[in-house]
PDB file of C-alpha atoms in Angstrom:
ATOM      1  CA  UNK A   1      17.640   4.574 -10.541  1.00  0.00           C
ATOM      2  CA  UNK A   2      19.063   0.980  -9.939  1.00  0.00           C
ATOM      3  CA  UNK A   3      16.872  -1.653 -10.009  1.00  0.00           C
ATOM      4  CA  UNK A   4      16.089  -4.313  -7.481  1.00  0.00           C
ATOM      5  CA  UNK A   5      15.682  -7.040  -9.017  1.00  0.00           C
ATOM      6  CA  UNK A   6      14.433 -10.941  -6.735  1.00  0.00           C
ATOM      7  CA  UNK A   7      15.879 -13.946  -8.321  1.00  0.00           C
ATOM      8  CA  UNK A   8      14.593 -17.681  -6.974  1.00  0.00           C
ATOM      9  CA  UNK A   9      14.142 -20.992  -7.111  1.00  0.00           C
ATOM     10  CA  UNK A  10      10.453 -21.688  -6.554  1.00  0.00           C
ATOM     11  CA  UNK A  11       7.974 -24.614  -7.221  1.00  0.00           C
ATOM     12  CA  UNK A  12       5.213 -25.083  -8.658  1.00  0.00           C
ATOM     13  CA  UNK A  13       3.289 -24.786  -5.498  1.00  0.00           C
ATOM     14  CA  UNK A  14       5.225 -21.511  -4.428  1.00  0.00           C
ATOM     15  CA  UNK A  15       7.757 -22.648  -2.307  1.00  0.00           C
ATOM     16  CA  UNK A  16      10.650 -20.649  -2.546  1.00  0.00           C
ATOM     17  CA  UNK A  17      12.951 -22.455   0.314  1.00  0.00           C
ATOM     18  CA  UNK A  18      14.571 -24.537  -1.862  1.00  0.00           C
ATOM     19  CA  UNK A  19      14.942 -28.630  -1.230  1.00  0.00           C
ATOM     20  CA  UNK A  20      18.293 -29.790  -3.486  1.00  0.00           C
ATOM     21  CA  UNK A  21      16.546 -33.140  -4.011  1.00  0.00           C
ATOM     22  CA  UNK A  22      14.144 -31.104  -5.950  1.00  0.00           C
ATOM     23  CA  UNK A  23      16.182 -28.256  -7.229  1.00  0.00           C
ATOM     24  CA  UNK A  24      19.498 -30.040  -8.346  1.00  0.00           C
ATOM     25  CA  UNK A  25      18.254 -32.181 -10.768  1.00  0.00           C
ATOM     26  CA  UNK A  26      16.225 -29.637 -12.723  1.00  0.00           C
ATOM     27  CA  UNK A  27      19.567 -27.558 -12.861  1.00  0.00           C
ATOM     28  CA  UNK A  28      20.873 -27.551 -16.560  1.00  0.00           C
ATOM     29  CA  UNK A  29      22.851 -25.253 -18.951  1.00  0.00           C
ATOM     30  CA  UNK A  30      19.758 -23.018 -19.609  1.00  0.00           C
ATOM     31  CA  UNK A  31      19.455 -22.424 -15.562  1.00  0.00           C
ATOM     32  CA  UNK A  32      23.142 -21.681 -15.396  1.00  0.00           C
ATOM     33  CA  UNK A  33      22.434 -19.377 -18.177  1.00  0.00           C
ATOM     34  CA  UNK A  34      19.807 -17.594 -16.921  1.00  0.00           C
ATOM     35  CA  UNK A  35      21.716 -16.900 -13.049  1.00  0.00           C
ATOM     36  CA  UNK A  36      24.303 -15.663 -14.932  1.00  0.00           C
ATOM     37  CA  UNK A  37      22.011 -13.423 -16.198  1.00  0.00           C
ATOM     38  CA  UNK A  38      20.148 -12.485 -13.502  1.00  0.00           C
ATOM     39  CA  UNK A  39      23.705 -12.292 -11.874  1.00  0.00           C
ATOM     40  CA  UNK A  40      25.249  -9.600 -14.478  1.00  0.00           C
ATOM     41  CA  UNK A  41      22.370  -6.696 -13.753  1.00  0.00           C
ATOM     42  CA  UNK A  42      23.215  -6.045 -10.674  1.00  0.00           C
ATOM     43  CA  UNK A  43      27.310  -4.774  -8.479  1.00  0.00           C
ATOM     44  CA  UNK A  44      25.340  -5.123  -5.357  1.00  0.00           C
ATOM     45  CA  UNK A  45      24.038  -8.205  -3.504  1.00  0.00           C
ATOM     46  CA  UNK A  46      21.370  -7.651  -1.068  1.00  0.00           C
ATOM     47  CA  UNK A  47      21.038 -10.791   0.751  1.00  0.00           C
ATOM     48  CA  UNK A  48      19.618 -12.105   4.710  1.00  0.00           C
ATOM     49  CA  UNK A  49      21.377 -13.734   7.458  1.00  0.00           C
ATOM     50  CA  UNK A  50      20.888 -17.090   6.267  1.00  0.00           C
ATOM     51  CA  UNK A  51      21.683 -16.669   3.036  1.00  0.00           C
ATOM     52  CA  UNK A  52      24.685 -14.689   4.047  1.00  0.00           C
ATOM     53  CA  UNK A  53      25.793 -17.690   6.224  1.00  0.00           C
ATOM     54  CA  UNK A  54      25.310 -20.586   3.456  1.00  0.00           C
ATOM     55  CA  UNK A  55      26.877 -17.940   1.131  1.00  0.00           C
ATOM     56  CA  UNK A  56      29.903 -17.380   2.911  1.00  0.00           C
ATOM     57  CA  UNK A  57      30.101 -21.156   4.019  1.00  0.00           C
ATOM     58  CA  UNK A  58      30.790 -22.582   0.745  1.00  0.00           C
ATOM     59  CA  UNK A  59      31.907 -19.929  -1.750  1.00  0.00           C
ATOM     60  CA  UNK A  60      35.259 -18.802  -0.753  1.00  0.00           C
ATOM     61  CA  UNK A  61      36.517 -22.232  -0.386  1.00  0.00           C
ATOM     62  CA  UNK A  62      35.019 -23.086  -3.787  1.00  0.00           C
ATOM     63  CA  UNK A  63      37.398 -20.311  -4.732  1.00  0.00           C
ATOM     64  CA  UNK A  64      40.230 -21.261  -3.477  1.00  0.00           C
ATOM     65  CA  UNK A  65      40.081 -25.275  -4.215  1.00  0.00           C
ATOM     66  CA  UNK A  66      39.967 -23.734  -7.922  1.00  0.00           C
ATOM     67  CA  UNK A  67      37.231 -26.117  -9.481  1.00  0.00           C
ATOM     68  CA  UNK A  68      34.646 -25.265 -12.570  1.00  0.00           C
ATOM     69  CA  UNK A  69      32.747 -22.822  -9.754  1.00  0.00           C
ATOM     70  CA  UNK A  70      35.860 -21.021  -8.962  1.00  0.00           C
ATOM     71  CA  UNK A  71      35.238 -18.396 -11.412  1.00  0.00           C
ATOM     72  CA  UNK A  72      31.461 -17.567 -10.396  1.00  0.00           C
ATOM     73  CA  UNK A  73      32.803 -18.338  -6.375  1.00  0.00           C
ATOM     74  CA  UNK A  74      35.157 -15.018  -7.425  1.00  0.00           C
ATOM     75  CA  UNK A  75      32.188 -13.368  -8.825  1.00  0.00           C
ATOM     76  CA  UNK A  76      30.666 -13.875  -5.934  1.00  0.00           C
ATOM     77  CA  UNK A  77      33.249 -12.661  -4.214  1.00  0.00           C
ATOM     78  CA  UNK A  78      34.145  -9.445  -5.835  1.00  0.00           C
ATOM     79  CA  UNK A  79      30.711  -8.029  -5.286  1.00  0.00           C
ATOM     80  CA  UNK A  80      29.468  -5.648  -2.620  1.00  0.00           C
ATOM     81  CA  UNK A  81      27.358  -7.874  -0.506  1.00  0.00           C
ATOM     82  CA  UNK A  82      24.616  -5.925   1.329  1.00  0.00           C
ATOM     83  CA  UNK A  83      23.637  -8.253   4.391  1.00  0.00           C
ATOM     84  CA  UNK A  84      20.317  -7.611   6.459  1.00  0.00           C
ATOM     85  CA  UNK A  85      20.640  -9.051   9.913  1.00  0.00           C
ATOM     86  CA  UNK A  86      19.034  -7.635  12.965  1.00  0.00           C
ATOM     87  CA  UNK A  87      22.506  -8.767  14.847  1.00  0.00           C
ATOM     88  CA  UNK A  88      25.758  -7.359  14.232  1.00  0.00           C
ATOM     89  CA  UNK A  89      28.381  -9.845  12.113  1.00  0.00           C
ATOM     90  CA  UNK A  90      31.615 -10.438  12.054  1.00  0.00           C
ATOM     91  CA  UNK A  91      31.917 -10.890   8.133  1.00  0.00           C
ATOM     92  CA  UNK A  92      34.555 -13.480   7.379  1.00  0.00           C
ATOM     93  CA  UNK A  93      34.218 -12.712   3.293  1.00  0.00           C
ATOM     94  CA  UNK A  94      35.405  -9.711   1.569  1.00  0.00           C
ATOM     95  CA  UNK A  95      33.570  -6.770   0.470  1.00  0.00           C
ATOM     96  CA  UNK A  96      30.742  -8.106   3.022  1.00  0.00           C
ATOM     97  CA  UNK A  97      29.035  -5.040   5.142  1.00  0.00           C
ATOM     98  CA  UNK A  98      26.162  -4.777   7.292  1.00  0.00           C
ATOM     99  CA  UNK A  99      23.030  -2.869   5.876  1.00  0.00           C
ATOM    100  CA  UNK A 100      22.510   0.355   7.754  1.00  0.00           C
ATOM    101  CA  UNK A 101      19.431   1.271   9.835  1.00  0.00           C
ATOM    102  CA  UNK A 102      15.804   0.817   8.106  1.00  0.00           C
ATOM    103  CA  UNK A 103      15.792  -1.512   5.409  1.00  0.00           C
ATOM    104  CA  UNK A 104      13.499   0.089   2.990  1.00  0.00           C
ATOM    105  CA  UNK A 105      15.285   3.581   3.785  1.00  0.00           C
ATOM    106  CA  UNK A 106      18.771   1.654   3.027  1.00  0.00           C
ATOM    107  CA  UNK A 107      17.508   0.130  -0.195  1.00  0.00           C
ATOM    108  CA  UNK A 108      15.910   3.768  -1.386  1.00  0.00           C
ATOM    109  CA  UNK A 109      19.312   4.847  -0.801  1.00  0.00           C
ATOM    110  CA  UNK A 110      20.992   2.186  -2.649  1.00  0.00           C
ATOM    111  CA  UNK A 111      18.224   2.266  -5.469  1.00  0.00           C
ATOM    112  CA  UNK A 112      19.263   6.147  -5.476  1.00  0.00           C
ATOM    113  CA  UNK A 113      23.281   6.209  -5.889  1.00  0.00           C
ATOM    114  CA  UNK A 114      24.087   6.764  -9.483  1.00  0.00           C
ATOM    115  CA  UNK A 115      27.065   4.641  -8.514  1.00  0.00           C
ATOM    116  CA  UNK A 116      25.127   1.349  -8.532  1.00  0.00           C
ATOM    117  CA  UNK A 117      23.597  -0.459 -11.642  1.00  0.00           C
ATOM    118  CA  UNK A 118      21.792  -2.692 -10.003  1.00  0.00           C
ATOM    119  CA  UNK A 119      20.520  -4.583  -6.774  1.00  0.00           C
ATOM    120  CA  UNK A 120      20.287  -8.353  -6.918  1.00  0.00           C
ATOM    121  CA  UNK A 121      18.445 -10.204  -3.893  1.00  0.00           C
ATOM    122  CA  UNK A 122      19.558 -14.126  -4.174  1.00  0.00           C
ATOM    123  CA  UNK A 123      16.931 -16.077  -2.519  1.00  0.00           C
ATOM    124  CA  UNK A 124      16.393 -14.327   0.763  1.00  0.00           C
ATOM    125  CA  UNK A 125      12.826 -14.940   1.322  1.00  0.00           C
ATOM    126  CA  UNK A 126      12.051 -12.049   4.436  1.00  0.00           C
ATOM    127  CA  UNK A 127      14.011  -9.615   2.463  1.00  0.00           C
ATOM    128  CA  UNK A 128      12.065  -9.998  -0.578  1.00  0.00           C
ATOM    129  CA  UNK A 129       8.852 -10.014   1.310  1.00  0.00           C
ATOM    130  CA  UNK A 130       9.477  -6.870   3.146  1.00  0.00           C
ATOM    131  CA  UNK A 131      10.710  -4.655   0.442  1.00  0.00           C
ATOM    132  CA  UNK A 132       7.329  -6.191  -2.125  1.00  0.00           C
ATOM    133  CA  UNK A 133       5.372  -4.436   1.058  1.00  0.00           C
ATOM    134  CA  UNK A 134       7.583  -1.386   0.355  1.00  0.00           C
ATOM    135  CA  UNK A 135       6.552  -1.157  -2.801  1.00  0.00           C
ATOM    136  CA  UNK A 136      10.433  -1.403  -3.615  1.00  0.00           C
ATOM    137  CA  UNK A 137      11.037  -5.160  -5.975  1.00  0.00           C
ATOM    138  CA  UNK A 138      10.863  -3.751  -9.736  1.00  0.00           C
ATOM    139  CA  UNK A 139      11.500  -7.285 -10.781  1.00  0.00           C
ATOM    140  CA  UNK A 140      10.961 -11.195  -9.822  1.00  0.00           C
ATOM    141  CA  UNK A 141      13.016 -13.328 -11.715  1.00  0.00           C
ATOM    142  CA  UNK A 142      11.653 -16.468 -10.543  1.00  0.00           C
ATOM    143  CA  UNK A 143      12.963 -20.548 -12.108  1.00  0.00           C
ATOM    144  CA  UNK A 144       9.888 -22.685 -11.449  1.00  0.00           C
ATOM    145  CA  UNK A 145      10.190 -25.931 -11.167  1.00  0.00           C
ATOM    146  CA  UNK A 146       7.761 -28.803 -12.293  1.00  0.00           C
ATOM    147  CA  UNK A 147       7.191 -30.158  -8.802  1.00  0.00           C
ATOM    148  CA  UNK A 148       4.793 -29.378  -6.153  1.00  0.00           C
ATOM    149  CA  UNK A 149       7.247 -29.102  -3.204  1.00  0.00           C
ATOM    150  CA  UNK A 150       4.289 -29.572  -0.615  1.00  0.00           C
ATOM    151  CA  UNK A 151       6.704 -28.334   2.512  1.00  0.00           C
ATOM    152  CA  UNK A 152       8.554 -24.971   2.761  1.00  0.00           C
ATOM    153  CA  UNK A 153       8.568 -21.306   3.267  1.00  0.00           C
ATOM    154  CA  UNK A 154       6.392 -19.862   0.176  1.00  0.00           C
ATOM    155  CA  UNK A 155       7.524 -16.915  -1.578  1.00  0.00           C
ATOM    156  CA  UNK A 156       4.253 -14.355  -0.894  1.00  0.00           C
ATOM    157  CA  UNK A 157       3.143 -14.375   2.987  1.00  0.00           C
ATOM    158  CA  UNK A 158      -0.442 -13.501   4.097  1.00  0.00           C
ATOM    159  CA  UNK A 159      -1.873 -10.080   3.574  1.00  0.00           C
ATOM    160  CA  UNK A 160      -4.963  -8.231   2.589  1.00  0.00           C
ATOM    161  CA  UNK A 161      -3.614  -6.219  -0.282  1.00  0.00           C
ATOM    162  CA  UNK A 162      -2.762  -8.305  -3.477  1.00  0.00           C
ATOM    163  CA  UNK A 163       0.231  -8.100  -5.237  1.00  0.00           C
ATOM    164  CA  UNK A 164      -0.754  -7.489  -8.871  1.00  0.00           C
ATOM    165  CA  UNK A 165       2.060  -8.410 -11.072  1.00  0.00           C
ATOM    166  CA  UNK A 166       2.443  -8.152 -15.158  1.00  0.00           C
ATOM    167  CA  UNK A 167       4.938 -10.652 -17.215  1.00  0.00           C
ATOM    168  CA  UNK A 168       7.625  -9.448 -19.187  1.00  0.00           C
ATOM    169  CA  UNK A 169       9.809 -12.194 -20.560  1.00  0.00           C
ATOM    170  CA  UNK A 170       9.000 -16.430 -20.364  1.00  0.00           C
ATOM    171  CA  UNK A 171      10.769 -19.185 -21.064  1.00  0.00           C
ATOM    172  CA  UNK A 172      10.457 -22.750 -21.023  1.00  0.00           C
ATOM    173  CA  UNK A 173      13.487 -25.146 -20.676  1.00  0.00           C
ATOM    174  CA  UNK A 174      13.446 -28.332 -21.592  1.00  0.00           C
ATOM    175  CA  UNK A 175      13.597 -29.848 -18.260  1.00  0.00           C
ATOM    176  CA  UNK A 176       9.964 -28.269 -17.309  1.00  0.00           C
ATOM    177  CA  UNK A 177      11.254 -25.550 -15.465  1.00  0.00           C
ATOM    178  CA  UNK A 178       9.896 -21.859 -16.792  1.00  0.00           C
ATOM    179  CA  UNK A 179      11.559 -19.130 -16.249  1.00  0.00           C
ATOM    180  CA  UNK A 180       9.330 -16.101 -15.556  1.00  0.00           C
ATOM    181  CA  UNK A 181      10.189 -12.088 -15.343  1.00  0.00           C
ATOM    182  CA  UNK A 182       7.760 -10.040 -13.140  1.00  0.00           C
ATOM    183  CA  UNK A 183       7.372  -6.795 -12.748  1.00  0.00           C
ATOM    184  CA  UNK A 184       4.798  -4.572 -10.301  1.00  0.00           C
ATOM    185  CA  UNK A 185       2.159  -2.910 -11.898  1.00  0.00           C
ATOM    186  CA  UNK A 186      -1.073  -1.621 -11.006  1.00  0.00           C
ATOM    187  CA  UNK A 187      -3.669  -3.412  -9.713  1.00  0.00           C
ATOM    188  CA  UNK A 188      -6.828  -3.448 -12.665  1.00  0.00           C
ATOM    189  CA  UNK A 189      -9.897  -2.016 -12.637  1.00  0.00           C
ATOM    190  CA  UNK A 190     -12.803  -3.901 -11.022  1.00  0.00           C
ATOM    191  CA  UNK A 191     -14.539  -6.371 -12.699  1.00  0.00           C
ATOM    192  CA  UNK A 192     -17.399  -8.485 -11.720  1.00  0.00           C
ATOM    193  CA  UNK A 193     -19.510 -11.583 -13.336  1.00  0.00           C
ATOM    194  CA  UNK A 194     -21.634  -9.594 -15.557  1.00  0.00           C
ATOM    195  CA  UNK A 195     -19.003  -7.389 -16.974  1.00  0.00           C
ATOM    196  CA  UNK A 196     -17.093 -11.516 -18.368  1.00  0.00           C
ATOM    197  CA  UNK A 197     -20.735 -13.104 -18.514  1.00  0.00           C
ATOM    198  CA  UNK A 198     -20.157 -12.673 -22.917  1.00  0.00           C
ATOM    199  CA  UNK A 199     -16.855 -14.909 -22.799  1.00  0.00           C
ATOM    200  CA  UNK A 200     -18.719 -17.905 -20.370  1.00  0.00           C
ATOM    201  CA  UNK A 201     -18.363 -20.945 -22.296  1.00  0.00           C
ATOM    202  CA  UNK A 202     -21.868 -21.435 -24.487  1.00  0.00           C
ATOM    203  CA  UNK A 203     -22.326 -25.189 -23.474  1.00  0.00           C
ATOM    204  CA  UNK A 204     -22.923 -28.112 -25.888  1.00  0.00           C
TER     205      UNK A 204
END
């Protein structure tokens, strides 16, 4: 099955609604390596209003003025862009559609179609937050940045059910930021004081 797969900017406080006069000057060559990664799993963008709307606000005209972005702007362009709004759209950039019906029963579907390799959500903060409730995110691909934000919508909302998560890949650029792959995985067993009471610290 594809995978879904969350890529953000986040800080080190767990804001995920990114500020550019704390993202822009962490952004380097290993960043723009790393979206390009993230960027390559996936032939389907799965992306909110919002995002849609900034999206589709800058990137065709970053095309077509033909500048260094103009390559990723086509990229970005190409791609099958999956948009959840609760509001029908008239899409102004190509190969745009609106998701259909239930948005965990859309993404099953997409996750399903041997056609797709792969489902990329850019940023999109209620998207990623409902389908981590669905149980539906395999991974978060998430740049954190050495700041402490302070102000901003936070990546994981209120609930009464952790989400346990395990790491698969880190990396630390030299700017500060670390890049960190997540993936869901079961929650472990329980554990209380005196089953760790052998590893508290023995004192001087």
């Amino acid at each position: 099955m594809a995978k879904v797969i969350s890529t953000l900017f986040i800080s080190a406080d767990g804001v995920a609604e990114i500020d550019p006069d704390w993202h822009f000057p962490y952004f380097d060559e290993n960043m723009g390596r790393a979206v390009t990664e993230d960027y390559d799993t996936s032939d389907v963008l799965l992306i909110g209003r919002v995002t849609y709307d900034s999206f589709a606000g800058a990137w065709p005209d970053r095309e077509a003025a033909g500048g260094e972005d103009a390559g990723f702007a086509k990229q970005l362009g190409d791609v099958r862009k999956v948009v959840v709004s609760r509001q029908p759209l008239d899409f102004s950039w190509r190969n745009s559609e609106l998701v259909a019906g239930d948005l965990a029963e859309a993404v099953a579907a997409l996750k399903a179609d041997p056609g797709i390799k792969g489902i990329l959500i850019p940023g999109s903060i209620s998207v990623v937050q409902q389908l981590l409730a669905a149980g539906l995110v395999d991974e978060l691909r998430l740049l954190v940045h050495p700041v402490a934000a302070r102000k901003g919508r936070r990546l994981f909302d209120d609930g009464d059910t952790p989400y346990h998560l395990r790491v698969t890949a880190t990396e630390a650029f030299p700017t500060g930021v670390l890049r960190v792959i997540y993936a869901p995985t079961a929650a472990p067993g329980a554990v209380g004081y005196d089953e760790v009471v052998d590893q508290v610290p023995s004192g001087n």
